Short mmCIF file of C-alpha atoms and ligand atoms in Angstrom, two decimals:
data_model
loop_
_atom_site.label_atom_id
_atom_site.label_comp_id
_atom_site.label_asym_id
_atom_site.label_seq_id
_atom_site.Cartn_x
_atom_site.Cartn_y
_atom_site.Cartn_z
CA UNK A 1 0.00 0.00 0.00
CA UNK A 2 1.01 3.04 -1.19
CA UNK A 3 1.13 5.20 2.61
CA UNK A 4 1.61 9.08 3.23
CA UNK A 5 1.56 11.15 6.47
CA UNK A 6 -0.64 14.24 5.86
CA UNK A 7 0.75 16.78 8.83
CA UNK A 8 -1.93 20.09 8.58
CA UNK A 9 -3.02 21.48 11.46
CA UNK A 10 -6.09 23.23 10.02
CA UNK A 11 -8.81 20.55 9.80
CA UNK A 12 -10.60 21.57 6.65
CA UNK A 13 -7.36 21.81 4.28
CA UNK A 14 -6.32 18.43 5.86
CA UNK A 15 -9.40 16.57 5.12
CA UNK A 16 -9.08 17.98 1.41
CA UNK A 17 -5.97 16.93 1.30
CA UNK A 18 -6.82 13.20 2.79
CA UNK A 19 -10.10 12.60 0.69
CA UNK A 20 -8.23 13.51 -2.89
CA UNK A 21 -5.32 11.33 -1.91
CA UNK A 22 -7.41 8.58 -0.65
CA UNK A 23 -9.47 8.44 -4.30
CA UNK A 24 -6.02 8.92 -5.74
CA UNK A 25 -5.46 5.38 -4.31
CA UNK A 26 -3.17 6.59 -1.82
CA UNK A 27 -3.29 5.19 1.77
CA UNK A 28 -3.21 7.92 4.67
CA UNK A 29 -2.61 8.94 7.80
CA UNK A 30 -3.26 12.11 9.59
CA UNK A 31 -1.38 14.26 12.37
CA UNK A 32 -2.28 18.07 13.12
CA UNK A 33 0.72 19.13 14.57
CA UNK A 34 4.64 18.79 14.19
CA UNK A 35 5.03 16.47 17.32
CA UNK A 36 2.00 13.96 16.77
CA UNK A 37 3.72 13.47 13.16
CA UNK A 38 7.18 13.12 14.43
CA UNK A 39 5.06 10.48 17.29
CA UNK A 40 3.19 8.61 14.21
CA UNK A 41 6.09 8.31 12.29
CA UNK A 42 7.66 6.31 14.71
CA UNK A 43 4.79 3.99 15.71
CA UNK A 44 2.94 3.79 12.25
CA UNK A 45 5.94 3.23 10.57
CA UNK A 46 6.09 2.32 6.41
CA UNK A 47 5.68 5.84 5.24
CA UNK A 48 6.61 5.81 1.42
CA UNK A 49 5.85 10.14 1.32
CA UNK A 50 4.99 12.68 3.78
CA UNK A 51 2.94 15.87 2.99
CA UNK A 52 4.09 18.72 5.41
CA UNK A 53 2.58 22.02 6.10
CA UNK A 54 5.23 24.40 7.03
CA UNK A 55 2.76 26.55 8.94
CA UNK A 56 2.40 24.48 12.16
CA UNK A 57 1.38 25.31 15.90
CA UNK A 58 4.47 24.54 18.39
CA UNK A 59 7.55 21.87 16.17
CA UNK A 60 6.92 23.96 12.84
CA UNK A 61 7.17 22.22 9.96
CA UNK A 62 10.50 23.50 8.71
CA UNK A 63 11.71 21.18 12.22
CA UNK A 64 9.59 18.22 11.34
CA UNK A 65 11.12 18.29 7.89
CA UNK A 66 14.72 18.29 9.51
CA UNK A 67 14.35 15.29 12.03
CA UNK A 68 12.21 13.33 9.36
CA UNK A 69 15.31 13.41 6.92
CA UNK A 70 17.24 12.19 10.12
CA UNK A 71 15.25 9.11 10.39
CA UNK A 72 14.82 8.37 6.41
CA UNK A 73 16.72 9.85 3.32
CA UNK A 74 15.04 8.38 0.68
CA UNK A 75 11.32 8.77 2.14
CA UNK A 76 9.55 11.78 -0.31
CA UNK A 77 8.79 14.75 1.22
CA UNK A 78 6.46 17.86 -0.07
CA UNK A 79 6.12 20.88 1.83
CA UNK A 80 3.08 22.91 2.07
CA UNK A 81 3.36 26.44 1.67
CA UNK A 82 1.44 29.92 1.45
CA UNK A 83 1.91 31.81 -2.22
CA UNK A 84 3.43 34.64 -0.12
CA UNK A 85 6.00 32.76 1.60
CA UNK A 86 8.81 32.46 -0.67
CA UNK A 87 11.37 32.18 1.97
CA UNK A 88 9.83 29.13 3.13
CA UNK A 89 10.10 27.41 -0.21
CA UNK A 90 13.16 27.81 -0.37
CA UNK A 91 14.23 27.06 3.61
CA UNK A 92 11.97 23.98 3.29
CA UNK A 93 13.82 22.47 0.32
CA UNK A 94 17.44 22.99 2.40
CA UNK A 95 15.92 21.06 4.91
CA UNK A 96 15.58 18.03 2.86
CA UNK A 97 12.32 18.23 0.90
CA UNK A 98 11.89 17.30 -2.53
CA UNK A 99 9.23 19.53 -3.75
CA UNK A 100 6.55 22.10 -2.34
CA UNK A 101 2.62 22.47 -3.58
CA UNK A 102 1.54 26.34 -2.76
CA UNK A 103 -1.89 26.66 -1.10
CA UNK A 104 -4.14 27.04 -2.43
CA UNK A 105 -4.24 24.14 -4.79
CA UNK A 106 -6.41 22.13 -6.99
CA UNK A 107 -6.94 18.30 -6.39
CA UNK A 108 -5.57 17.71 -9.56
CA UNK A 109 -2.80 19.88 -8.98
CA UNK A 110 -1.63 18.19 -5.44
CA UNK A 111 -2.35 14.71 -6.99
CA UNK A 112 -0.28 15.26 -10.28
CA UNK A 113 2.59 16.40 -7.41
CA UNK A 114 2.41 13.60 -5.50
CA UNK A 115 1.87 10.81 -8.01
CA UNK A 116 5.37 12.53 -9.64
CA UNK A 117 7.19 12.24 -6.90
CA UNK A 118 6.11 9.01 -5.93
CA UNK A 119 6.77 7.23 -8.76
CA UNK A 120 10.51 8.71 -8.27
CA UNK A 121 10.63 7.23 -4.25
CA UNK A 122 9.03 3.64 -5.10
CA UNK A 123 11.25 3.17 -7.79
CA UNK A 124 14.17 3.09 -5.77
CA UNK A 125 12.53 1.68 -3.03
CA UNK A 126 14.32 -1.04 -1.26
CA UNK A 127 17.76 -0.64 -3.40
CA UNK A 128 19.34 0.85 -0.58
CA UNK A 129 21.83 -1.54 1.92
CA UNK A 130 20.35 -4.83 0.98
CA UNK A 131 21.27 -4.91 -2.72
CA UNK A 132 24.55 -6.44 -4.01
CA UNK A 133 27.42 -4.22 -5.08
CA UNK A 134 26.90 -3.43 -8.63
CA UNK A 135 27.42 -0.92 -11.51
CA UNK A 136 29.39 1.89 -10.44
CA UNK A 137 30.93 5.38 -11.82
CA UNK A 138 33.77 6.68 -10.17
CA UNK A 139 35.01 10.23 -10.56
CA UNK A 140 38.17 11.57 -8.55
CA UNK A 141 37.51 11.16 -4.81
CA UNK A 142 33.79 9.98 -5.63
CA UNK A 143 32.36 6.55 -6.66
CA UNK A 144 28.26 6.49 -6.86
CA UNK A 145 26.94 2.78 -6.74
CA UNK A 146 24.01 2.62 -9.24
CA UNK A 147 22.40 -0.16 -7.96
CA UNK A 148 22.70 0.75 -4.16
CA UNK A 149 21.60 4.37 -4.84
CA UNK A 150 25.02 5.41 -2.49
CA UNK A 151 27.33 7.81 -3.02
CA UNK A 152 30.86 7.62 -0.98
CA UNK A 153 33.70 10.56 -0.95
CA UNK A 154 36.66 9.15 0.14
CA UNK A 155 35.49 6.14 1.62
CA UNK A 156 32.33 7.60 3.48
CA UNK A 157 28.54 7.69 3.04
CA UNK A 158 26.73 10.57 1.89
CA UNK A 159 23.26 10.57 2.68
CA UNK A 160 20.99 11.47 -0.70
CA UNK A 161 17.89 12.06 -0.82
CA UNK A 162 15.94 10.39 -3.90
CA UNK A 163 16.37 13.30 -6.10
CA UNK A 164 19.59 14.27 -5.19
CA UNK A 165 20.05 11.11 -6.39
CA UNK A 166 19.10 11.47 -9.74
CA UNK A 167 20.72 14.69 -10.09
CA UNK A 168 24.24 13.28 -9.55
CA UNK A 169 23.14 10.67 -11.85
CA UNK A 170 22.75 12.96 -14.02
CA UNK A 171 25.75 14.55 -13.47
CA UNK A 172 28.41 11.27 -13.32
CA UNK A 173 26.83 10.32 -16.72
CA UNK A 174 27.66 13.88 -18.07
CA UNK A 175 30.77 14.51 -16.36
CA UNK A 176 32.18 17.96 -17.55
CA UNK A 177 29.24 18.98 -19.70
CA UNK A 178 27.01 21.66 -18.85
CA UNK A 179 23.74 20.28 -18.02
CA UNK A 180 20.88 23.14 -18.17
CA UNK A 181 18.08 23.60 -15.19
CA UNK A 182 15.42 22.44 -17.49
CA UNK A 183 17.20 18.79 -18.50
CA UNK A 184 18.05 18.41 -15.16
CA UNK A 185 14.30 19.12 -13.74
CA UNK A 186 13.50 16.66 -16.63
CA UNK A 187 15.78 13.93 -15.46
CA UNK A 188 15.16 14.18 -11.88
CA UNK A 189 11.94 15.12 -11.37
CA UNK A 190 10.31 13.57 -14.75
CA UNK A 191 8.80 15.59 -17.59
CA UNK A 192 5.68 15.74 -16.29
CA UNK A 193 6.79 17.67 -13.53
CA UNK A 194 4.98 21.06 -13.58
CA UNK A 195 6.71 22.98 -10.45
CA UNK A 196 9.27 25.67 -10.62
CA UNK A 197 13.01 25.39 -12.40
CA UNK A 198 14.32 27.36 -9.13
CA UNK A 199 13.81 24.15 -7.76
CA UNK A 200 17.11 22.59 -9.03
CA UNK A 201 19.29 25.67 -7.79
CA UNK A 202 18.01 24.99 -4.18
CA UNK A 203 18.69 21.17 -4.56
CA UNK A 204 22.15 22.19 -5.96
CA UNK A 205 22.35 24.38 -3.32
CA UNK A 206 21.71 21.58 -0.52
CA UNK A 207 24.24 19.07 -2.87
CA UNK A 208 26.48 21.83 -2.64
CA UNK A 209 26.77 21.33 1.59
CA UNK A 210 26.79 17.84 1.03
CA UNK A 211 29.60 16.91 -1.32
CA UNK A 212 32.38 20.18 -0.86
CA UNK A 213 34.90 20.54 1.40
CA UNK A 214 33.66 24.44 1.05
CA UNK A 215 29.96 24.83 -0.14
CA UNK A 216 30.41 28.57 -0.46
CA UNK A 217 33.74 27.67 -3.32
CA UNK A 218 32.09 24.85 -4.99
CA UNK A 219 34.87 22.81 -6.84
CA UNK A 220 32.76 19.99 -8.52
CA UNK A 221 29.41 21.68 -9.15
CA UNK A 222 30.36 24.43 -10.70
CA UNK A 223 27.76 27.52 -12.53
CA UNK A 224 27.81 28.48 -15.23
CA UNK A 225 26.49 31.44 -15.67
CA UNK A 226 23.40 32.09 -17.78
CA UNK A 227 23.75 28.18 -18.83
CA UNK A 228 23.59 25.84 -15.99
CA UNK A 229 25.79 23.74 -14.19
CA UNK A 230 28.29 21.57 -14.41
CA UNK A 231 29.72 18.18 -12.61
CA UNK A 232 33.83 19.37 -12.90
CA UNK A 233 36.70 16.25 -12.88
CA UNK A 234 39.57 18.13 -11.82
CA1 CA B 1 -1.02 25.54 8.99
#
């Protein structure tokens, strides 16, 4: 079953939210504030998705976000936001979510969103840990495991998220070429994607603090300027 957390504190949008999913085919379960969702995570368990207002009484959602990409990397997480709130788009993706729906929104709209994403998070499902050691690219200090969905600098783990994922994919396959915002929303979030390209720059962005020694002086993700970006060898 295919199972999201729906954390809303107001009753009305939640409900929405829960009855459009629910004839989507999706499986749900409900908290109204940050803590009961950080609580239900725990107990329920088997969350493929979680659908996070950012707006919450007491843990805001911004938190929840943060220790929900503690306890799972590769879970899909969208972020619920106000139209006026640009900040919070942008603060929400550093904190490890893979794509935001602004209120108000259509059923079609937040369906077409999660169904997206969701394909992206099942496919991968399960690869992680378990899987045998198999195709891999390796590029300087950096080897990415295709099958495993790891990447390792140096010997250690770095934590991806699904997307991130696919955008240093993307990037290992292309090494050196300048790959613009558009292919890479295509490639990592699918064509049928219909959020915003400023999307990629904050997922860059969050790469960025992942994978250099100084985020701020980028050395293998590299802009260029008016193009794109680019995965750089040496
Ligand atoms: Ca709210």
């Amino acid at each position: 079953m295919k199972r999201i957390l729906v954390v809303e504190d107001e009753a009305n949008i939640r409900e929405f939210v829960v009855i459009n999913l629910n004839r989507a085919g999706y499986d749900t379960v409900e908290a109204a504030s940050g803590e009961e969702a950080l609580r239900v995570y725990d107990e329920v368990g088997g969350f493929d998705m979680v659908l996070l207002d950012i707006a919450l009484p007491g843990i805001d959602g911004l938190t929840v976000c943060r220790e929900l990409r503690r306890r799972s990397s590769t879970m899909g997480v969208i972020m619920l936001t106000a139209r006026t709130q640009e900040q919070d788009k942008v603060s929400g993706l550093m904190m490890g979510a893979d794509d935001y729906v602004t209120k108000p929104f259509s059923p079609s709209e937040l369906v077409a969103r999660v169904d997206s994403l969701y394909r992206r998070v099942s496919v991968s499902a399960g690869k992680k840990g378990d899987a045998p050691a198999g195709e891999e690219i390796m590029l300087g200090d950096f080897v990415l495991n295709l099958r495993r969905h790891s990447l390792t600098k140096r010997g250690r783990e770095i934590e991806l998220t699904q997307i991130e994922f696919k955008i240093i994919e993307y990037f290992f396959n292309n090494p050196d070429v300048i790959l613009d915002r558009s292919d890479i929303l295509d490639r990592a979030w699918g064509d049928d994607y219909c959020g915003e390209e400023k999307i990629v720059d904050v997922n860059i962005r969050r790469l960025r603090m992942k994978i250099e020694d100084d985020p701020s002086h980028p050395h293998h993700i590299v802009t260029v300027w008016g193009l794109g970006y680019k995965w750089v060898t040496v």
